[in-house]
């Protein structure tokens, strides 16, 4: 799962995007489809599954836990669910690669099982904070050990039972919320989570779509353990987080209109649309309906002159993965953009504040990294050599900067793009980005 190979992107100046673009399936929904389909009773058919390394790590983990899963074949999976109590002990530690979502959600799902499991990952994942999940799960009675630093390996021992808790989330994190709710499936009584800000609610929606009762009351989500999930059909929408790179590329570029097709429009994920609109983007959302509880539609966007803005704190959790792309939009906007209250960006696949600030500086942008955000003064973007530091979203964000830079942009550390967006370079090239890829054996 970890990438021994090094990948470099080289983007020549002068490109512009146009046409209809369909990006791969939503990563968050793909993880949940595999996990919940596995512990449902009966067959779950998934379409539009993201065949990226992260979701594939979850799929391999569920197989190692004894679940038969056919596919993926062109995004289609058939999961032969084993029910909540049908998982079996894996033969070896589960390697979750680069995927924080796999590790945090599986810690929740597996801490109430009758067998032990160990979760490991790549270099980046082994440094990411896990106490945020082990702490509330411990309160539920789970027996989980991490390193002294609170990082993986995550060692889960079986316990006789878990108890429901009423947990106020200390940070706006859908991964923590989901881990507690998934453990709650195995707990006595009610398990509730109250979030301090809106976070993605795919877990709640999919539990309900598979017939598990979930009570949502404003910021509080509750469920009662030991119910049943029933297999069903899940259509995974295109990932708005992957679409975000093309939205930004179209907004800053000089091309014609671009339409992103069949994108997930769950309101807990559409902060990027709202922020781009506030910056002056020429953008239209065309709702198309609903698939297994997730709203879907097209987003049409064309180039416009953008203005820097102060990003409202309420939009931070609903745009959390899109900031690398949005920082590129800010670098091309007139005036200053200020982001605060986004300290979570420091513990993503990389420290996204530091890595983006360093790269933007390399391209000649005036930028100030803040402990919990960034200040970016928009202006002219130059070419240059930047490091993505193995962070997929940083790599794709800087690739889009190539649409406006006045020289070539060379980006190192791009192999992890495959975690969320396999085929990115090819799709971007066919949409009009002059991107070349160099692979080097590492
Ligand atoms: C995710 C939640 C977010 C997001 C991550 C995927 C999920 O993390 O950044 O890429 O699928 O639940 P946090 O919940 O930790 O903010």
Coordinates of C-alpha atoms and ligand atoms in Angstrom, one line a residue:
X1 CA 0.0 0.0 0.0
X2 CA 2.9 2.4 0.7
X3 CA 4.5 3.7 -2.5
X4 CA 8.0 2.5 -3.1
X5 CA 8.0 4.4 -6.3
X6 CA 8.4 8.1 -6.6
X7 CA 6.2 10.0 -8.9
X8 CA 6.8 13.5 -10.3
X9 CA 4.2 15.7 -12.1
X10 CA 5.4 18.3 -14.6
X11 CA 2.9 20.9 -15.8
X12 CA 3.7 23.1 -18.7
X13 CA 2.2 26.5 -18.8
X14 CA -0.6 27.5 -21.2
X15 CA -3.2 24.8 -20.5
X16 CA -6.9 25.4 -20.0
X17 CA -9.8 23.1 -19.0
X18 CA -13.0 22.4 -20.8
X19 CA -15.7 19.9 -21.3
X20 CA -17.6 17.3 -19.1
X21 CA -15.6 15.6 -16.4
X22 CA -16.6 12.6 -14.3
X23 CA -14.2 12.1 -11.4
X24 CA -14.0 8.8 -9.5
X25 CA -16.3 7.7 -6.7
X26 CA -16.5 9.3 -3.3
X27 CA -13.8 8.0 -0.9
X28 CA -15.7 8.5 2.3
X29 CA -18.8 6.8 0.9
X30 CA -16.7 4.0 -0.6
X31 CA -15.1 3.1 2.8
X32 CA -18.5 3.1 4.5
X33 CA -20.1 1.0 1.8
X34 CA -17.6 -1.8 2.3
X35 CA -17.6 -1.7 6.0
X36 CA -21.4 -1.5 6.5
X37 CA -22.1 -3.9 3.6
X38 CA -19.8 -6.4 5.3
X39 CA -21.6 -6.3 8.6
X40 CA -25.1 -6.2 7.0
X41 CA -27.2 -9.3 6.6
X42 CA -27.5 -10.4 2.9
X43 CA -25.9 -9.1 -0.2
X44 CA -25.0 -5.4 -0.8
X45 CA -24.4 -4.3 -4.4
X46 CA -22.2 -1.2 -4.7
X47 CA -21.7 0.8 -7.9
X48 CA -19.3 3.7 -8.5
X49 CA -16.9 2.3 -5.8
X50 CA -13.6 4.2 -5.7
X51 CA -10.8 1.8 -6.8
X52 CA -8.2 4.0 -5.1
X53 CA -5.6 2.6 -2.6
X54 CA -7.4 3.9 0.5
X55 CA -10.8 2.4 -0.2
X56 CA -9.0 -0.8 -1.5
X57 CA -7.2 -0.9 1.9
X58 CA -10.6 -1.1 3.6
X59 CA -11.8 -3.7 1.1
X60 CA -8.7 -5.9 1.7
X61 CA -9.2 -5.5 5.5
X62 CA -12.8 -6.7 5.3
X63 CA -11.7 -9.6 3.2
X64 CA -9.1 -10.5 5.8
X65 CA -11.9 -10.4 8.4
X66 CA -13.7 -13.1 6.5
X67 CA -16.1 -11.3 4.2
X68 CA -16.5 -12.5 0.6
X69 CA -16.4 -9.5 -1.7
X70 CA -16.6 -9.9 -5.5
X71 CA -15.0 -7.1 -7.6
X72 CA -14.3 -4.3 -8.0
X73 CA -15.1 -4.5 -11.6
X74 CA -15.6 -1.1 -13.2
X75 CA -16.7 0.3 -9.8
X76 CA -19.1 -2.6 -9.1
X77 CA -18.8 -4.7 -5.9
X78 CA -20.9 -7.5 -4.5
X79 CA -20.5 -7.8 -0.8
X80 CA -21.7 -11.0 0.9
X81 CA -22.5 -9.5 4.3
X82 CA -21.9 -11.6 7.4
X83 CA -24.0 -9.7 9.9
X84 CA -22.8 -7.7 12.9
X85 CA -21.4 -10.8 14.6
X86 CA -20.0 -12.7 11.6
X87 CA -16.6 -11.2 11.2
X88 CA -13.6 -13.5 12.0
X89 CA -10.1 -13.0 13.3
X90 CA -7.5 -11.9 10.6
X91 CA -4.3 -13.9 10.2
X92 CA -2.1 -10.9 10.4
X93 CA -2.1 -7.2 11.2
X94 CA -4.4 -5.2 8.9
X95 CA -2.2 -2.8 6.8
X96 CA -4.3 0.3 6.0
X97 CA -1.6 2.0 3.9
X98 CA -2.1 5.8 3.9
X99 CA -5.8 5.7 5.0
X100 CA -6.7 7.5 8.2
X101 CA -10.4 6.9 7.5
X102 CA -9.8 3.1 7.4
X103 CA -7.8 3.1 10.6
X104 CA -10.1 5.3 12.7
X105 CA -13.4 3.8 11.5
X106 CA -12.1 0.2 11.7
X107 CA -10.9 0.8 15.3
X108 CA -14.5 1.6 16.1
X109 CA -16.0 -1.3 14.2
X110 CA -13.4 -3.8 15.6
X111 CA -13.2 -2.9 19.3
X112 CA -16.4 -4.7 20.1
X113 CA -15.5 -8.0 18.3
X114 CA -14.6 -11.3 20.1
X115 CA -11.1 -11.4 18.6
X116 CA -8.0 -9.3 18.6
X117 CA -6.8 -7.2 15.7
X118 CA -3.7 -5.0 15.1
X119 CA -3.9 -2.0 12.7
X120 CA -0.9 -0.6 10.9
X121 CA -0.2 1.7 8.0
X122 CA 2.4 3.5 6.0
X123 CA 4.9 6.1 7.3
X124 CA 2.4 8.9 7.2
X125 CA -0.5 7.0 8.8
X126 CA 1.8 5.7 11.6
X127 CA 2.4 9.3 12.8
X128 CA -1.3 10.4 12.8
X129 CA -3.2 10.9 16.0
X130 CA -5.3 8.0 17.1
X131 CA -6.1 9.0 20.7
X132 CA -9.0 11.0 19.4
X133 CA -10.7 7.6 18.8
X134 CA -9.1 5.4 21.4
X135 CA -10.1 7.8 24.2
X136 CA -13.9 7.7 23.7
X137 CA -13.8 4.0 22.7
X138 CA -12.0 3.4 26.0
X139 CA -14.8 5.1 27.8
X140 CA -17.1 2.6 26.2
X141 CA -15.0 -0.2 27.7
X142 CA -12.8 -1.1 24.7
X143 CA -9.3 -2.4 25.3
X144 CA -7.0 -0.6 22.8
X145 CA -3.3 0.2 23.0
X146 CA -1.4 2.6 20.8
X147 CA 2.2 3.8 20.9
X148 CA 3.2 6.2 23.7
X149 CA 2.6 9.0 21.2
X150 CA -1.0 7.8 20.6
X151 CA -0.2 6.6 17.1
X152 CA -0.4 3.2 15.3
X153 CA 0.1 0.3 15.7
X154 CA -3.4 0.2 17.1
X155 CA -3.7 -3.1 19.2
X156 CA -7.3 -4.1 19.8
X157 CA -8.1 -6.8 22.4
X158 CA -11.5 -8.4 22.7
X159 CA -13.7 -7.4 25.7
X160 CA -16.9 -9.0 27.0
X161 CA -19.1 -6.0 26.3
X162 CA -19.1 -2.3 25.4
X163 CA -21.4 0.3 27.0
X164 CA -23.0 3.1 25.2
X165 CA -21.8 6.7 26.0
X166 CA -23.0 10.2 25.4
X167 CA -19.9 11.7 23.9
X168 CA -19.4 15.4 23.2
X169 CA -16.8 15.5 20.4
X170 CA -13.9 17.7 21.3
X171 CA -13.2 18.5 17.6
X172 CA -15.3 18.5 14.5
X173 CA -14.3 15.1 13.1
X174 CA -16.5 12.7 11.2
X175 CA -13.9 10.0 11.7
X176 CA -14.2 10.2 15.4
X177 CA -18.0 10.5 15.3
X178 CA -18.2 7.4 13.0
X179 CA -15.8 5.3 15.1
X180 CA -17.9 5.9 18.2
X181 CA -21.2 5.1 16.3
X182 CA -19.7 2.0 14.7
X183 CA -18.6 0.8 18.2
X184 CA -22.1 1.7 19.3
X185 CA -23.5 -1.0 17.1
X186 CA -21.9 -3.5 19.5
X187 CA -22.7 -1.6 22.8
X188 CA -25.3 -2.0 25.4
X189 CA -27.9 0.8 25.3
X190 CA -27.7 4.1 23.5
X191 CA -24.5 5.6 22.0
X192 CA -24.7 9.2 21.2
X193 CA -22.2 11.8 19.8
X194 CA -22.7 15.5 19.8
X195 CA -20.5 17.5 17.4
X196 CA -19.2 21.0 17.8
X197 CA -19.5 21.8 14.1
X198 CA -21.1 20.1 11.1
X199 CA -19.1 17.1 9.8
X200 CA -19.8 14.7 7.0
X201 CA -22.8 12.5 7.9
X202 CA -22.3 9.6 5.5
X203 CA -22.2 7.0 8.3
X204 CA -25.5 8.1 9.6
X205 CA -27.1 8.2 6.2
X206 CA -25.8 4.8 5.1
X207 CA -26.8 3.1 8.4
X208 CA -30.3 4.4 7.8
X209 CA -30.2 3.4 4.1
X210 CA -29.4 -0.2 5.3
X211 CA -32.3 -0.1 7.7
X212 CA -30.5 0.7 11.0
X213 CA -32.4 3.3 13.1
X214 CA -30.4 6.4 13.8
X215 CA -31.8 9.4 15.7
X216 CA -30.5 12.8 14.6
X217 CA -31.4 15.8 16.7
X218 CA -29.4 18.8 15.5
X219 CA -25.8 18.2 16.4
X220 CA -26.6 15.0 18.3
X221 CA -26.6 11.6 16.7
X222 CA -27.7 8.5 18.6
X223 CA -28.2 4.8 18.0
X224 CA -28.9 1.7 20.1
X225 CA -26.6 -1.3 19.8
X226 CA -27.3 -4.8 18.7
X227 CA -29.8 -4.0 15.9
X228 CA -29.6 -5.3 12.3
X229 CA -28.3 -4.0 9.1
X230 CA -29.9 -5.3 5.9
X231 CA -27.9 -5.5 2.7
X232 CA -29.1 -3.2 -0.2
X233 CA -27.9 -1.2 -3.2
X234 CA -25.5 1.7 -2.8
X235 CA -24.7 4.1 -5.6
X236 CA -21.5 6.0 -4.8
X237 CA -21.5 9.5 -6.2
X238 CA -18.5 11.1 -7.8
X239 CA -16.2 12.6 -5.1
X240 CA -16.7 16.3 -4.6
X241 CA -13.2 16.4 -3.0
X242 CA -11.8 15.2 -6.3
X243 CA -14.0 17.4 -8.3
X244 CA -12.7 20.4 -6.3
X245 CA -9.4 20.3 -8.2
X246 CA -11.2 20.8 -11.5
X247 CA -13.6 23.4 -10.0
X248 CA -10.6 25.4 -8.9
X249 CA -8.7 24.8 -12.2
X250 CA -11.8 26.0 -14.2
X251 CA -12.3 29.0 -11.9
X252 CA -8.7 30.3 -12.2
X253 CA -8.0 29.3 -15.8
X254 CA -8.8 30.9 -19.1
X255 CA -10.8 28.0 -20.6
X256 CA -14.4 27.4 -21.5
X257 CA -17.1 26.1 -19.1
X258 CA -16.4 22.8 -17.3
X259 CA -19.1 20.5 -16.0
X260 CA -18.4 18.0 -13.2
X261 CA -20.9 15.2 -13.5
X262 CA -22.8 13.3 -10.9
X263 CA -21.0 14.8 -8.0
X264 CA -22.1 14.0 -4.4
X265 CA -23.8 17.2 -3.1
X266 CA -24.3 16.1 0.6
X267 CA -24.5 19.5 2.4
X268 CA -21.9 18.4 4.9
X269 CA -19.4 18.4 1.9
X270 CA -20.3 21.4 -0.2
X271 CA -18.2 24.0 1.6
X272 CA -15.9 24.3 -1.4
X273 CA -18.9 25.4 -3.6
X274 CA -19.9 28.0 -1.0
X275 CA -16.4 29.3 -0.6
X276 CA -15.7 29.5 -4.4
X277 CA -19.1 31.4 -4.8
X278 CA -18.1 33.8 -2.1
X279 CA -14.8 34.4 -3.9
X280 CA -16.8 35.3 -7.0
X281 CA -16.7 32.1 -9.0
X282 CA -19.2 31.7 -11.9
X283 CA -20.7 28.4 -10.8
X284 CA -24.0 26.7 -11.0
X285 CA -25.2 23.5 -9.2
X286 CA -27.8 21.4 -11.0
X287 CA -29.3 18.9 -8.5
X288 CA -30.2 15.5 -10.1
X289 CA -31.7 13.5 -7.2
X290 CA -30.7 11.1 -4.6
X291 CA -28.9 7.8 -4.5
X292 CA -29.0 5.7 -1.2
X293 CA -29.5 8.8 0.9
X294 CA -26.8 10.9 -0.8
X295 CA -27.9 13.9 -3.0
X296 CA -26.2 14.0 -6.4
X297 CA -25.9 16.6 -9.2
X298 CA -23.7 18.4 -11.8
X299 CA -21.6 21.5 -11.1
X300 CA -21.0 23.8 -14.0
X301 CA -18.2 26.4 -13.6
X302 CA -16.3 28.8 -15.8
X303 CA -13.4 31.2 -15.3
X304 CA -14.1 34.4 -13.4
X305 CA -12.0 36.9 -11.5
X306 CA -11.8 35.8 -7.9
X307 CA -11.6 38.0 -4.8
X308 CA -9.8 37.0 -1.6
X309 CA -12.1 36.5 1.4
X310 CA -12.1 35.7 5.1
X311 CA -13.3 32.1 5.3
X312 CA -16.1 31.8 7.9
X313 CA -15.2 29.3 10.6
X314 CA -18.5 27.5 10.1
X315 CA -17.4 26.5 6.6
X316 CA -14.1 24.9 7.8
X317 CA -15.3 21.4 8.6
X318 CA -17.5 21.2 5.5
X319 CA -14.6 22.1 3.2
X320 CA -11.8 20.5 5.3
X321 CA -10.3 18.3 2.5
X322 CA -10.6 21.0 -0.1
X323 CA -8.2 23.6 1.4
X324 CA -5.2 22.6 -0.6
X325 CA -7.2 23.4 -3.8
X326 CA -8.8 26.5 -2.3
X327 CA -5.3 27.9 -1.4
X328 CA -4.5 27.8 -5.1
X329 CA -7.7 29.7 -5.8
X330 CA -6.7 32.2 -3.1
X331 CA -3.3 32.6 -4.6
X332 CA -4.9 33.6 -7.9
X333 CA -7.5 35.9 -6.3
X334 CA -7.4 39.7 -6.0
X335 CA -6.5 40.6 -2.4
X336 CA -6.0 38.6 0.7
X337 CA -7.6 35.3 1.8
X338 CA -7.6 34.5 5.5
X339 CA -8.3 31.1 7.0
X340 CA -8.4 30.5 10.8
X341 CA -9.8 27.7 13.0
X342 CA -8.4 25.0 10.7
X343 CA -5.7 23.5 13.0
X344 CA -7.0 20.0 11.8
X345 CA -5.1 20.7 8.5
X346 CA -1.9 20.1 10.4
X347 CA -2.7 16.5 11.1
X348 CA -3.9 15.3 7.7
X349 CA -1.9 13.2 5.3
X350 CA 0.7 15.9 5.7
X351 CA 0.8 19.1 7.6
X352 CA -1.2 20.8 4.9
X353 CA -0.6 24.3 6.2
X354 CA 3.1 24.0 6.3
X355 CA 3.4 22.0 3.0
X356 CA 1.1 24.3 1.0
X357 CA 2.7 27.5 2.4
X358 CA 6.2 26.2 1.5
X359 CA 5.1 25.3 -2.0
X360 CA 3.2 28.6 -2.6
X361 CA 6.2 30.5 -1.5
X362 CA 8.3 28.6 -4.1
X363 CA 5.8 29.8 -6.7
X364 CA 6.3 33.4 -5.6
X365 CA 3.1 33.8 -3.6
X366 CA 3.1 36.0 -0.5
X367 CA 1.9 33.7 2.2
X368 CA 1.9 33.5 6.0
X369 CA 1.4 30.2 7.8
X370 CA -0.6 30.6 11.0
X371 CA -0.9 28.0 13.8
X372 CA -4.6 27.3 12.8
X373 CA -4.7 28.5 9.2
X374 CA -3.0 30.7 6.6
X375 CA -3.0 34.1 5.1
X376 CA -2.5 34.2 1.3
X377 CA -2.1 37.4 -0.8
X378 CA -3.2 36.7 -4.3
X379 CA -1.2 37.7 -7.3
X380 CA 0.9 36.3 -10.1
X381 CA 2.0 32.7 -9.9
X382 CA 5.4 31.7 -11.2
X383 CA 6.7 28.3 -12.2
X384 CA 8.9 26.3 -9.7
X385 CA 9.7 23.1 -8.0
X386 CA 7.5 22.1 -5.1
X387 CA 7.2 19.1 -2.8
X388 CA 3.8 17.4 -2.3
X389 CA 5.4 15.3 0.6
X390 CA 3.3 12.3 -0.3
X391 CA 0.1 14.1 0.2
X392 CA -2.4 13.4 -2.6
X393 CA -4.4 16.5 -2.3
X394 CA -1.4 18.8 -2.2
X395 CA -0.1 17.2 -5.4
X396 CA -3.3 17.7 -7.3
X397 CA -3.8 21.2 -6.0
X398 CA -0.3 22.3 -7.3
X399 CA -1.0 20.5 -10.5
X400 CA -4.0 22.9 -11.1
X401 CA -1.8 25.9 -10.3
X402 CA 0.0 25.0 -13.6
X403 CA -3.0 26.4 -15.5
X404 CA -2.0 29.9 -14.5
X405 CA 1.7 29.8 -13.7
X406 CA 3.9 31.6 -16.1
X407 CA 6.5 28.8 -16.1
X408 CA 6.5 25.0 -15.6
X409 CA 5.6 23.5 -12.2
X410 CA 7.4 20.4 -11.1
X411 CA 5.9 18.5 -8.2
X412 CA 7.6 15.7 -6.4
X413 CA 6.0 13.2 -4.1
X414 CA 2.9 12.5 -6.1
X415 CA 2.5 8.7 -6.0
X416 CA -0.1 8.9 -3.2
X417 CA -2.5 10.6 -5.7
X418 CA -3.6 7.0 -6.3
X419 CA -5.1 6.8 -2.7
X420 CA -8.1 9.0 -3.7
X421 CA -7.9 9.7 -7.4
X422 CA -6.4 6.9 -9.6
X423 CA -6.2 8.2 -13.2
X424 CA -5.9 11.8 -12.1
X425 CA -3.2 12.8 -14.6
X426 CA -4.8 11.1 -17.5
X427 CA -8.2 12.7 -16.8
X428 CA -6.7 16.1 -16.2
X429 CA -4.7 15.9 -19.5
X430 CA -7.8 15.0 -21.5
X431 CA -9.6 18.0 -19.9
X432 CA -6.8 20.3 -21.0
X433 CA -4.0 20.3 -18.4
X434 CA -0.6 19.8 -20.0
X435 CA 0.6 17.4 -17.3
X436 CA 3.4 14.8 -17.7
X437 CA 4.2 12.1 -15.2
X438 CA 7.6 10.7 -14.4
X439 CA 7.9 7.5 -12.4
X440 CA 11.1 6.7 -10.6
X441 CA 11.8 3.4 -8.8
X442 CA 12.3 4.4 -5.1
Ligands
LIG1 C1 -13.3 11.7 6.5 C2 -13.4 12.7 7.5 C3 -12.5 13.9 7.5 C4 -11.7 14.0 6.2 C5 -11.2 12.7 5.7 C6 -12.3 11.7 5.5 C7 -14.3 10.6 6.6 O1 -11.6 13.7 8.5 O2 -10.7 14.9 6.3 O3 -10.5 12.9 4.5 O4 -14.4 9.8 5.6 O5 -14.9 10.5 7.7 P1 -11.9 14.2 10.0 O6 -13.2 13.6 10.3 O7 -10.8 13.7 10.9 O8 -11.9 15.7 10.0

